[in-house]
Coordinates of C-alpha atoms and ligand atoms in Angstrom, one line a residue:
Chain A
X194 CA 109.6 102.0 81.3
X195 CA 113.0 103.1 82.4
X196 CA 114.1 106.7 82.9
X197 CA 116.9 107.0 80.4
X198 CA 116.0 107.7 76.8
X199 CA 117.9 108.4 73.6
X200 CA 116.1 110.7 71.2
X201 CA 116.9 110.9 67.5
X202 CA 115.4 113.7 65.3
X203 CA 113.8 113.1 62.0
X204 CA 116.3 113.1 59.2
X205 CA 119.2 112.2 61.5
X206 CA 117.5 108.9 62.3
X207 CA 116.7 108.2 58.6
X208 CA 120.4 108.6 57.7
X209 CA 121.5 106.6 60.6
X210 CA 119.3 103.6 59.8
X211 CA 120.1 103.7 56.1
X212 CA 123.8 103.4 57.0
X213 CA 123.8 100.8 59.8
X214 CA 121.7 98.3 57.8
X215 CA 123.9 98.7 54.7
X216 CA 125.4 95.4 53.5
X217 CA 129.1 95.6 53.0
X218 CA 132.4 93.9 53.7
X219 CA 131.9 94.5 57.5
X220 CA 129.3 95.6 60.1
X221 CA 129.0 99.3 59.5
X222 CA 129.1 101.7 62.5
X223 CA 127.7 105.2 62.8
X224 CA 128.8 107.8 65.4
X225 CA 126.3 110.1 67.0
X226 CA 127.3 113.5 68.4
X227 CA 125.1 113.8 71.5
X228 CA 124.0 116.3 74.1
X229 CA 121.8 115.6 77.1
X230 CA 119.2 117.0 79.4
X231 CA 118.1 116.2 82.9
X232 CA 114.5 116.5 84.0
X233 CA 112.7 115.6 87.2
X234 CA 111.7 112.2 85.7
X235 CA 114.1 111.4 82.9
X236 CA 117.7 111.7 81.7
X237 CA 117.6 112.3 77.9
X238 CA 120.4 111.7 75.5
X239 CA 119.9 113.8 72.3
X240 CA 121.5 112.9 69.0
X241 CA 122.5 116.2 67.5
X242 CA 124.1 114.8 64.3
X243 CA 125.8 111.7 63.0
X244 CA 129.1 110.9 61.4
X245 CA 129.5 108.0 58.9
X246 CA 133.1 106.8 58.8
X247 CA 134.4 106.6 55.2
X248 CA 135.7 103.3 53.9
X249 CA 139.3 104.1 54.5
X250 CA 138.6 104.8 58.2
X251 CA 138.0 101.0 58.8
X252 CA 140.8 98.6 59.7
X253 CA 140.8 94.9 59.0
X254 CA 139.0 93.0 61.7
X255 CA 139.3 89.4 63.0
X256 CA 136.0 89.3 64.9
X257 CA 132.5 90.2 63.6
X258 CA 132.8 93.8 64.9
X259 CA 134.2 96.8 63.1
X260 CA 137.5 98.5 63.9
X261 CA 138.5 102.0 62.8
X262 CA 141.8 103.9 62.6
X263 CA 143.3 106.0 65.4
X264 CA 143.5 109.0 63.1
X265 CA 139.7 108.8 62.4
X266 CA 139.0 108.5 66.2
X267 CA 141.2 111.5 67.0
X268 CA 139.4 113.7 64.4
X269 CA 136.1 112.6 65.8
X270 CA 137.1 113.3 69.4
X271 CA 138.4 116.7 68.4
X272 CA 135.0 117.5 66.8
X273 CA 133.2 116.2 69.9
X274 CA 135.4 118.5 72.1
X275 CA 134.8 121.5 69.9
X276 CA 131.1 121.0 69.8
X277 CA 130.8 119.9 73.4
X278 CA 129.1 116.7 72.4
X279 CA 129.4 113.1 73.7
X280 CA 129.8 110.2 71.3
X281 CA 127.4 107.3 70.8
X282 CA 128.6 104.4 68.6
X283 CA 125.6 102.7 66.8
X284 CA 125.6 99.4 65.0
X285 CA 122.9 97.0 63.9
X286 CA 122.3 93.3 64.7
X287 CA 118.6 93.1 63.8
X288 CA 116.0 90.9 65.6
X289 CA 113.3 91.7 68.0
X290 CA 115.3 91.1 71.2
X291 CA 118.7 92.5 70.3
X292 CA 121.7 92.1 72.8
X293 CA 125.2 93.3 72.9
X294 CA 127.8 90.7 72.0
X295 CA 130.6 90.0 74.4
X296 CA 132.9 91.9 72.0
X297 CA 130.5 94.9 72.0
X298 CA 130.4 94.9 75.8
X299 CA 134.2 94.6 76.2
X300 CA 134.8 97.4 73.7
X301 CA 132.2 99.7 75.4
X302 CA 133.9 99.1 78.8
X303 CA 137.3 100.1 77.3
X304 CA 136.3 103.0 75.1
X305 CA 133.6 104.9 76.9
X306 CA 135.7 105.9 80.0
X307 CA 138.3 107.2 77.6
X308 CA 135.7 109.3 75.8
X309 CA 134.6 110.5 79.2
X310 CA 138.1 111.7 80.0
X311 CA 138.1 113.9 76.9
X312 CA 134.5 115.2 77.1
X313 CA 133.5 114.7 80.7
X314 CA 130.2 116.7 80.7
X315 CA 128.3 114.8 78.1
X316 CA 127.2 111.1 77.9
X317 CA 128.9 108.5 75.8
X318 CA 127.6 105.1 74.7
X319 CA 127.6 102.1 72.5
X320 CA 124.2 101.1 71.1
X321 CA 123.2 98.1 69.1
X322 CA 119.9 98.3 67.2
X323 CA 117.5 95.5 66.4
X324 CA 114.3 95.6 64.3
X325 CA 112.1 96.7 67.2
X326 CA 114.6 96.6 70.0
X327 CA 117.7 98.3 71.3
X328 CA 120.5 97.4 73.7
X329 CA 123.8 98.8 74.8
X330 CA 125.7 100.7 77.5
X331 CA 125.6 104.4 78.2
X332 CA 128.0 106.3 80.5
X333 CA 126.3 109.4 81.9
X334 CA 128.4 112.5 83.0
X335 CA 129.8 112.4 86.5
X336 CA 129.3 108.6 86.9
X337 CA 131.4 105.6 86.2
X338 CA 128.5 103.2 85.9
X339 CA 127.4 101.9 82.5
X340 CA 123.6 102.1 82.2
X341 CA 122.2 99.2 80.2
X342 CA 118.5 99.9 80.8
X343 CA 117.3 102.6 78.4
X344 CA 114.8 103.2 75.6
X345 CA 115.2 105.0 72.3
X346 CA 112.8 107.4 70.6
X347 CA 113.0 108.2 66.9
X348 CA 110.9 110.8 65.2
X349 CA 109.7 109.9 61.8
X350 CA 106.1 109.8 60.4
X351 CA 105.2 109.3 64.1
X352 CA 107.0 108.8 67.4
X353 CA 108.7 105.5 67.2
X354 CA 109.8 104.0 70.6
X355 CA 112.1 101.1 71.1
X356 CA 111.8 98.6 72.5
X357 CA 108.2 98.1 71.1
X358 CA 105.8 96.5 73.7
X359 CA 105.6 92.7 73.5
X360 CA 102.5 91.9 71.3
X361 CA 101.0 89.1 69.2
X362 CA 101.3 89.2 65.4
X363 CA 97.6 90.1 65.2
X364 CA 97.9 92.9 67.7
X365 CA 100.8 94.3 65.8
X366 CA 99.0 94.1 62.4
X367 CA 95.9 95.8 63.9
X368 CA 98.1 98.6 65.2
X369 CA 100.0 99.0 62.0
X370 CA 97.0 98.9 59.6
X371 CA 94.2 100.4 61.7
X372 CA 95.8 102.4 64.5
X373 CA 92.7 104.3 65.4
X374 CA 90.9 101.1 66.3
X375 CA 91.3 100.8 70.1
X376 CA 93.5 97.7 70.2
X377 CA 95.9 97.0 73.0
X378 CA 98.9 98.7 71.3
X379 CA 96.9 101.8 70.5
X380 CA 95.5 102.1 74.0
X381 CA 99.0 101.5 75.5
X382 CA 100.6 104.2 73.3
X383 CA 98.0 106.8 74.1
X384 CA 97.8 106.0 77.9
X385 CA 101.7 106.1 78.1
X386 CA 101.8 109.6 76.7
X387 CA 102.1 112.9 78.6
X388 CA 100.9 115.9 76.7
X389 CA 101.5 119.5 78.0
X390 CA 98.8 122.0 76.9
X391 CA 100.0 125.6 77.2
X392 CA 97.1 128.0 77.5
X393 CA 93.8 126.7 79.0
X394 CA 91.4 129.1 77.3
X395 CA 89.7 129.1 73.9
X396 CA 91.7 126.3 72.1
X397 CA 93.3 124.8 75.2
X398 CA 90.1 123.8 76.9
X399 CA 89.0 121.9 73.8
X400 CA 92.4 120.2 73.5
X401 CA 92.7 119.1 77.1
X402 CA 89.1 117.7 77.3
X403 CA 89.5 115.8 74.0
X404 CA 92.9 114.4 75.0
X405 CA 91.3 113.3 78.3
X406 CA 88.4 111.6 76.4
X407 CA 91.0 109.8 74.2
X408 CA 92.6 108.5 77.4
X409 CA 96.0 110.2 77.2
X410 CA 97.8 109.2 80.4
X411 CA 98.8 112.6 81.6
X412 CA 97.7 116.1 80.6
X413 CA 99.7 119.0 82.1
X414 CA 97.7 122.2 81.7
X415 CA 99.7 125.5 81.9
X416 CA 97.8 128.7 82.6
X417 CA 97.9 131.2 85.4
X418 CA 94.5 132.9 84.6
X419 CA 91.1 132.8 86.3
X420 CA 87.6 132.3 84.8
X421 CA 85.6 135.5 84.8
X422 CA 82.3 136.6 83.3
X423 CA 84.0 137.9 80.2
X424 CA 86.2 135.0 79.3
X425 CA 83.9 132.2 80.3
X426 CA 82.3 132.1 76.9
X427 CA 85.7 131.4 75.3
X428 CA 86.5 128.2 77.1
X429 CA 84.5 125.0 76.9
X430 CA 83.5 123.8 80.3
X431 CA 83.8 127.1 82.1
X432 CA 80.6 127.6 84.0
X433 CA 78.8 130.7 85.3
X434 CA 79.5 129.6 88.9
X435 CA 83.2 129.2 88.1
X436 CA 83.3 132.8 86.9
X437 CA 81.3 134.0 89.9
X438 CA 83.7 132.2 92.3
X439 CA 86.8 133.4 90.3
X440 CA 88.1 129.8 89.9
X441 CA 91.4 129.2 88.2
X442 CA 91.1 127.8 84.7
X443 CA 93.3 124.8 85.5
X444 CA 91.2 124.1 88.6
X445 CA 88.0 124.0 86.5
X446 CA 89.6 121.7 83.9
X447 CA 91.0 119.3 86.6
X448 CA 87.5 118.9 88.0
X449 CA 85.9 118.4 84.5
X450 CA 88.5 115.8 83.5
X451 CA 88.3 113.9 86.8
X452 CA 84.6 113.4 86.1
X453 CA 84.9 112.3 82.4
X454 CA 88.2 110.4 82.6
X455 CA 89.1 109.5 86.2
X456 CA 92.2 107.5 85.2
X457 CA 93.7 110.4 83.3
X458 CA 96.0 112.5 85.5
X459 CA 95.5 116.2 84.9
X460 CA 98.2 118.4 86.4
X461 CA 97.3 122.1 86.5
X462 CA 100.3 124.4 86.5
X463 CA 99.5 128.0 87.6
X464 CA 102.2 129.4 85.5
X465 CA 103.0 131.2 82.3
X466 CA 105.6 130.4 79.6
X467 CA 108.5 130.9 80.0
X468 CA 108.5 130.9 83.8
X469 CA 110.9 128.3 85.2
X470 CA 108.1 126.1 86.6
X471 CA 106.6 125.9 83.1
X472 CA 109.9 125.2 81.4
X473 CA 110.7 122.4 83.9
X474 CA 107.3 120.8 83.2
X475 CA 107.4 121.2 79.4
X476 CA 110.8 119.4 79.3
X477 CA 109.1 116.3 80.7
X478 CA 106.3 116.2 78.0
X479 CA 106.1 113.7 75.2
X480 CA 104.1 116.3 73.1
X481 CA 103.5 120.0 73.7
X482 CA 100.4 121.7 72.4
X483 CA 100.6 125.5 72.3
X484 CA 97.4 127.6 72.5
X485 CA 99.0 130.9 73.2
X486 CA 98.2 134.4 72.0
X487 CA 101.6 135.9 71.3
X488 CA 104.6 135.2 69.1
X489 CA 107.2 135.4 71.9
X490 CA 105.5 132.5 73.8
X491 CA 105.5 130.6 70.5
X492 CA 109.2 131.2 70.0
X493 CA 109.9 130.0 73.6
X494 CA 107.8 126.8 72.9
X495 CA 109.5 126.2 69.6
X496 CA 112.9 126.5 71.3
X497 CA 112.0 124.1 74.1
X498 CA 110.6 121.6 71.5
X499 CA 113.8 121.9 69.4
X500 CA 116.3 121.7 72.2
X501 CA 114.8 118.7 73.9
X502 CA 113.3 116.9 70.8
X503 CA 109.6 117.2 71.8
X504 CA 106.9 117.4 69.0
X505 CA 105.0 120.7 69.2
X506 CA 101.6 121.4 67.9
X507 CA 100.7 125.2 67.7
X508 CA 97.3 126.7 67.1
X509 CA 96.2 130.3 66.8
X510 CA 93.2 132.3 65.7
X511 CA 92.9 136.0 64.9
X512 CA 90.1 138.2 63.7
X513 CA 91.9 141.0 61.9
X514 CA 90.0 144.2 61.3
X515 CA 90.5 146.9 58.8
X516 CA 93.2 149.0 60.5
X517 CA 92.8 151.9 58.0
X518 CA 89.1 152.3 58.7
X519 CA 88.1 155.5 60.6
X520 CA 85.1 153.7 62.0
X521 CA 84.7 153.0 65.7
X522 CA 84.0 149.4 64.8
X523 CA 86.0 148.6 61.7
X524 CA 84.8 145.5 59.8
X525 CA 86.4 142.1 60.5
X526 CA 88.3 141.2 57.4
X527 CA 88.8 137.5 58.1
X528 CA 88.8 134.8 60.6
X529 CA 92.3 133.3 60.2
X530 CA 93.9 130.5 62.0
X531 CA 96.9 128.2 61.8
X532 CA 98.0 124.8 62.9
X533 CA 101.7 124.2 62.9
X534 CA 102.9 120.7 63.8
X535 CA 106.7 120.5 64.5
X536 CA 108.3 117.2 64.5
X537 CA 111.9 117.3 65.9
X538 CA 114.4 117.5 63.1
X539 CA 111.8 118.7 60.6
X540 CA 110.6 122.1 59.4
X541 CA 110.3 124.6 62.3
X542 CA 108.3 127.9 62.6
X543 CA 111.5 129.9 61.9
X544 CA 112.3 127.8 58.7
X545 CA 109.0 129.0 57.2
X546 CA 109.1 132.7 58.4
X547 CA 106.1 132.0 60.6
X548 CA 108.4 133.3 63.3
X549 CA 111.0 136.0 62.6
X550 CA 113.0 138.6 64.5
X551 CA 111.0 141.3 62.7
X552 CA 107.7 139.8 63.8
X553 CA 108.8 139.5 67.4
X554 CA 110.1 143.1 67.4
X555 CA 106.7 144.2 65.9
X556 CA 105.0 142.6 68.9
X557 CA 106.8 144.9 71.3
X558 CA 106.9 147.9 68.9
X559 CA 110.6 147.3 68.7
X560 CA 111.3 147.8 72.4
X561 CA 112.3 144.2 73.3
X562 CA 111.0 141.4 75.4
X563 CA 110.8 143.3 78.7
X564 CA 108.0 145.3 77.1
X565 CA 105.8 142.4 76.1
X566 CA 102.3 143.0 77.5
X567 CA 99.9 140.3 78.5
X568 CA 97.2 140.3 75.9
X569 CA 93.5 139.8 76.8
X570 CA 91.5 139.5 73.6
X571 CA 88.1 141.1 73.3
X572 CA 85.3 138.8 74.3
X573 CA 83.9 137.3 71.1
X574 CA 81.9 134.2 70.0
X575 CA 85.0 132.3 68.7
X576 CA 84.7 129.2 70.9
X577 CA 83.6 127.0 68.0
X578 CA 86.2 128.4 65.6
X579 CA 88.9 127.5 68.2
X580 CA 87.2 124.1 68.4
X581 CA 88.0 123.4 64.7
X582 CA 91.6 124.2 65.2
X583 CA 91.8 122.4 68.5
X584 CA 90.2 119.2 67.0
X585 CA 92.8 119.2 64.3
X586 CA 95.5 119.8 66.8
X587 CA 94.3 116.7 68.8
X588 CA 94.2 114.7 65.5
X589 CA 97.9 115.7 65.0
X590 CA 98.8 114.6 68.6
X591 CA 97.0 111.3 68.0
X592 CA 98.8 110.9 64.7
X593 CA 102.2 111.6 66.4
X594 CA 101.5 108.8 68.9
X595 CA 99.9 106.1 66.7
X596 CA 100.6 107.3 63.1
X597 CA 97.2 107.0 61.4
X598 CA 98.2 109.2 58.4
X599 CA 100.3 106.4 56.8
X600 CA 102.9 106.9 54.1
X601 CA 102.4 110.6 53.4
X602 CA 103.3 111.5 57.0
X603 CA 101.9 114.4 58.9
X604 CA 101.2 117.9 57.4
X605 CA 103.4 120.5 59.1
X606 CA 101.3 123.6 58.4
X607 CA 97.6 124.3 57.8
X608 CA 95.8 127.6 57.3
X609 CA 92.3 128.0 58.5
X610 CA 89.8 130.3 56.9
X611 CA 86.8 130.7 59.2
X612 CA 84.7 132.4 56.6
X613 CA 84.9 129.4 54.3
X614 CA 85.3 126.8 57.1
X615 CA 88.4 125.4 55.3
X616 CA 91.7 124.0 56.5
X617 CA 94.3 124.3 53.7
X618 CA 97.5 122.3 53.9
X619 CA 100.6 124.4 53.0
X620 CA 103.7 122.9 51.5
X621 CA 106.6 123.9 53.8
X622 CA 110.0 122.4 54.0
X623 CA 112.9 122.6 56.5
X624 CA 115.4 125.3 55.5
X625 CA 119.0 124.2 55.6
X626 CA 119.8 127.9 56.3
X627 CA 117.6 128.1 59.4
X628 CA 119.8 129.5 62.2
X629 CA 117.3 128.4 64.8
X630 CA 117.3 124.8 63.6
X631 CA 121.1 124.7 63.6
X632 CA 121.4 126.3 67.0
X633 CA 118.7 124.6 68.9
X634 CA 117.9 121.2 67.3
X635 CA 118.8 118.6 70.0
X636 CA 120.9 121.2 71.8
X637 CA 119.8 119.9 75.3
X638 CA 120.9 121.5 78.5
X639 CA 123.8 124.0 78.4
X640 CA 127.0 122.8 80.1
X641 CA 128.1 125.3 82.7
X642 CA 131.7 125.4 83.9
X643 CA 134.3 127.6 85.5
X644 CA 136.6 127.1 82.5
X645 CA 136.4 129.5 79.7
X646 CA 136.8 127.3 76.7
X647 CA 136.7 128.9 73.3
X648 CA 135.2 132.4 73.5
X649 CA 137.3 133.9 70.7
X650 CA 136.8 131.1 68.2
X651 CA 133.1 131.3 68.8
X652 CA 132.9 135.1 68.6
X653 CA 135.2 135.5 65.6
Chain B
X672 CA 130.4 144.0 70.2
X673 CA 133.9 143.3 69.0
X674 CA 135.6 140.0 69.9
X675 CA 138.2 142.1 71.8
X676 CA 135.5 143.7 73.9
X677 CA 133.8 140.4 74.6
X678 CA 137.2 138.9 75.7
X679 CA 137.9 141.8 78.0
X680 CA 134.4 141.8 79.4
X681 CA 134.6 138.0 80.3
X682 CA 138.0 138.5 82.0
X683 CA 136.8 141.5 84.0
X684 CA 133.6 139.8 85.1
X685 CA 135.6 136.7 86.1
X686 CA 137.9 138.9 88.3
X687 CA 134.9 140.6 89.9
X688 CA 133.0 137.3 90.3
X689 CA 135.5 134.5 90.9
X690 CA 132.6 131.9 91.0
X691 CA 131.3 132.9 87.6
X692 CA 130.0 130.0 85.4
X693 CA 130.6 130.1 81.7
X694 CA 128.9 128.5 78.7
X695 CA 128.4 129.0 75.0
X696 CA 125.0 128.5 73.5
X697 CA 123.7 129.3 70.0
X698 CA 126.7 131.5 69.1
X699 CA 126.4 133.5 72.3
X700 CA 128.5 133.5 75.5
X701 CA 126.6 133.3 78.7
X702 CA 128.0 134.1 82.1
X703 CA 126.2 133.1 85.3
X704 CA 127.0 135.3 88.3
X705 CA 126.0 134.5 91.9
X706 CA 125.4 137.0 94.7
X707 CA 124.7 140.1 92.5
X708 CA 123.3 142.8 94.8
X709 CA 120.1 144.7 94.0
X710 CA 120.1 148.4 95.1
X711 CA 119.6 148.9 98.9
X712 CA 116.0 148.4 100.0
X713 CA 115.1 145.8 97.3
X714 CA 113.7 142.5 98.3
X715 CA 115.4 140.1 97.9
X716 CA 118.7 141.8 98.4
X717 CA 120.8 139.6 96.1
X718 CA 120.1 137.4 93.1
X719 CA 121.8 135.2 90.5
X720 CA 122.3 137.1 87.3
X721 CA 123.0 136.2 83.6
X722 CA 125.2 138.2 81.2
X723 CA 124.5 137.5 77.5
X724 CA 127.4 138.4 75.2
X725 CA 126.4 138.3 71.5
X726 CA 128.8 139.5 68.8
X727 CA 125.8 140.5 66.6
X728 CA 124.5 142.9 69.3
X729 CA 125.8 146.3 70.1
X730 CA 125.9 145.8 73.9
X731 CA 125.8 143.0 76.5
X732 CA 122.5 142.1 78.3
X733 CA 121.9 141.5 82.0
X734 CA 119.1 139.4 83.3
X735 CA 118.2 138.4 86.8
X736 CA 116.8 135.2 88.4
X737 CA 114.4 136.9 90.8
X738 CA 112.0 139.8 90.1
X739 CA 112.5 142.0 93.2
X740 CA 110.3 144.5 94.9
X741 CA 111.8 147.9 94.6
X742 CA 112.8 149.9 97.8
X743 CA 109.2 151.4 97.9
X744 CA 107.8 147.8 97.6
X745 CA 106.7 148.3 94.0
X746 CA 106.4 145.5 91.5
X747 CA 108.7 146.9 88.8
X748 CA 107.3 147.4 85.4
X749 CA 108.5 145.8 82.2
X750 CA 110.3 143.0 83.8
X751 CA 109.4 139.8 82.0
X752 CA 110.6 136.2 82.0
X753 CA 112.7 135.0 79.0
X754 CA 113.9 131.5 78.2
X755 CA 117.6 131.4 77.6
X756 CA 119.4 128.1 77.0
X757 CA 116.6 126.2 78.6
X758 CA 116.3 128.3 81.7
X759 CA 114.1 131.2 82.7
X760 CA 115.5 134.6 83.6
X761 CA 113.9 138.0 84.1
X762 CA 114.8 140.5 81.4
X763 CA 114.4 144.2 82.1
X764 CA 115.2 147.5 80.4
X765 CA 117.8 149.8 81.7
X766 CA 119.3 153.0 80.4
X767 CA 123.1 152.9 80.0
X768 CA 125.0 155.0 77.5
X769 CA 127.2 152.0 76.7
X770 CA 130.6 152.7 75.1
X771 CA 132.3 149.4 74.5
X772 CA 135.8 151.0 74.3
X773 CA 135.5 152.8 77.6
X774 CA 133.1 151.1 80.0
X775 CA 134.1 148.3 82.4
X776 CA 132.1 145.2 83.1
X777 CA 131.6 146.4 86.6
X778 CA 130.1 149.7 85.5
X779 CA 127.8 147.7 83.2
X780 CA 126.5 145.4 85.9
X781 CA 126.0 148.1 88.5
X782 CA 124.5 150.5 86.0
X783 CA 121.9 147.9 84.9
X784 CA 121.0 146.9 88.4
X785 CA 120.4 150.5 89.3
X786 CA 117.1 150.3 87.4
X787 CA 115.6 148.5 90.4
X788 CA 116.3 151.6 92.6
X789 CA 113.4 153.3 91.0
X790 CA 109.9 152.7 92.3
X791 CA 108.3 152.1 88.9
Ligands
LIG1124 ZN1 114.1 125.9 61.4

């Protein structure tokens, strides 16, 4: 696996593929407006949106490739400049081992440096798509070298990676029809995945241990807390001696996982979201699972997931009591939980109102983020309730990686009723008016510069 | 904040901090400033700082890269990390009677940083 990857959110990818495979008088092209992000292990090119040239933008062409008008190109470059995006040119050849034609390579060599002059701080590229393969050339910012080794990740009913591993027809059929059977492709997809689990307490311990038992290649546990006599009943695997010794939660989990799955790499991060060390780690994950106890941390995780196109599975459990009751121990009204599974480009927690500015303000009594207090829940026997949510969260992670759900695709939002023991799917849809989706989806890293570009147009 | 105030603010900050870095993210203007001084006696003495200018908010915000110890070696209260444009900064509360028609960017930055002079 190389360390340069193109990521295409759900919806954007579907429109792109529909257009590039369209039969017409010429080979259709699609332009991607892209941002990018740098992590310790990967350069990521993020497709924020696409532009489909209208018929009258095309010029007659002698070769097999498409040509388009200068006017269309100028409009597109103006949009790229205004939105601080690079340009990727996509077209489709088909086949399982696609390659750039000599025309494609020559046109990339000519066009991409010109794009770079106009938008120097973002990547530009030319990408040819096959059935399960991808090829092309990408020019990263501040370089003059065309990168030809890269992969592509599209978010659809599951995470689709190109190129697909080389496999026999039988292996491919087994993976497509019975992905939970531990065939070579299933095992490869799971062992190649790095999952970050934020919060290593009630839900997070279940999640990390189950992921390890499944054989996920890397698990990055994020938690800065210690095991003590009060919280040891909430996390599976926390022992009496761990509490007596005051061991860190991530230390206990690393030990447990090294025993049950020695080939799984568990990295314990003694940090809290959104500390820098946590953000830097999360940007490198293939999937994030959030087992946190406040909405501000959820908002941070949702933003990281949206910006860098990383699926995010969120779980939470509360035991609300009757606030109006004068009793010292008011009765528990419900055992309520949620599982929210965000697929990049699809419905987010802000779209549904699960997160809102009012709810965040409520969490700090309207005094703002500096006043957010670290919550420590009352010790309660909720380990097994968290286990229900965590198991479904792990199901969702497995589904994101191998896609066992099939045609209906994953469920974004489920409510849990601990009294009834039921998990109820809720019908939620992406809101076209969601400000957070439009701001953050595939936004990548910010571009910092000394030039002040367009402050008034943005503010007005 | 009005567009005029934001424009004035950016120009003033740039004059005060010639190495200022600028970006726009999610409809907000972000300014990164190096070498911003904490009040005398704080550790560390200087930090990187971030100014957030949002037309939908009544006043600018200042965040710092490092959480200092105050002059009396106290870990300051209500200073929490926030993720802004994919980076972590420490947000803190400060008491400035901000008047956008009157106050300068310099007064704003110095006024906000004075919060760390208090041992609380
Ligand atoms: Zn949304």
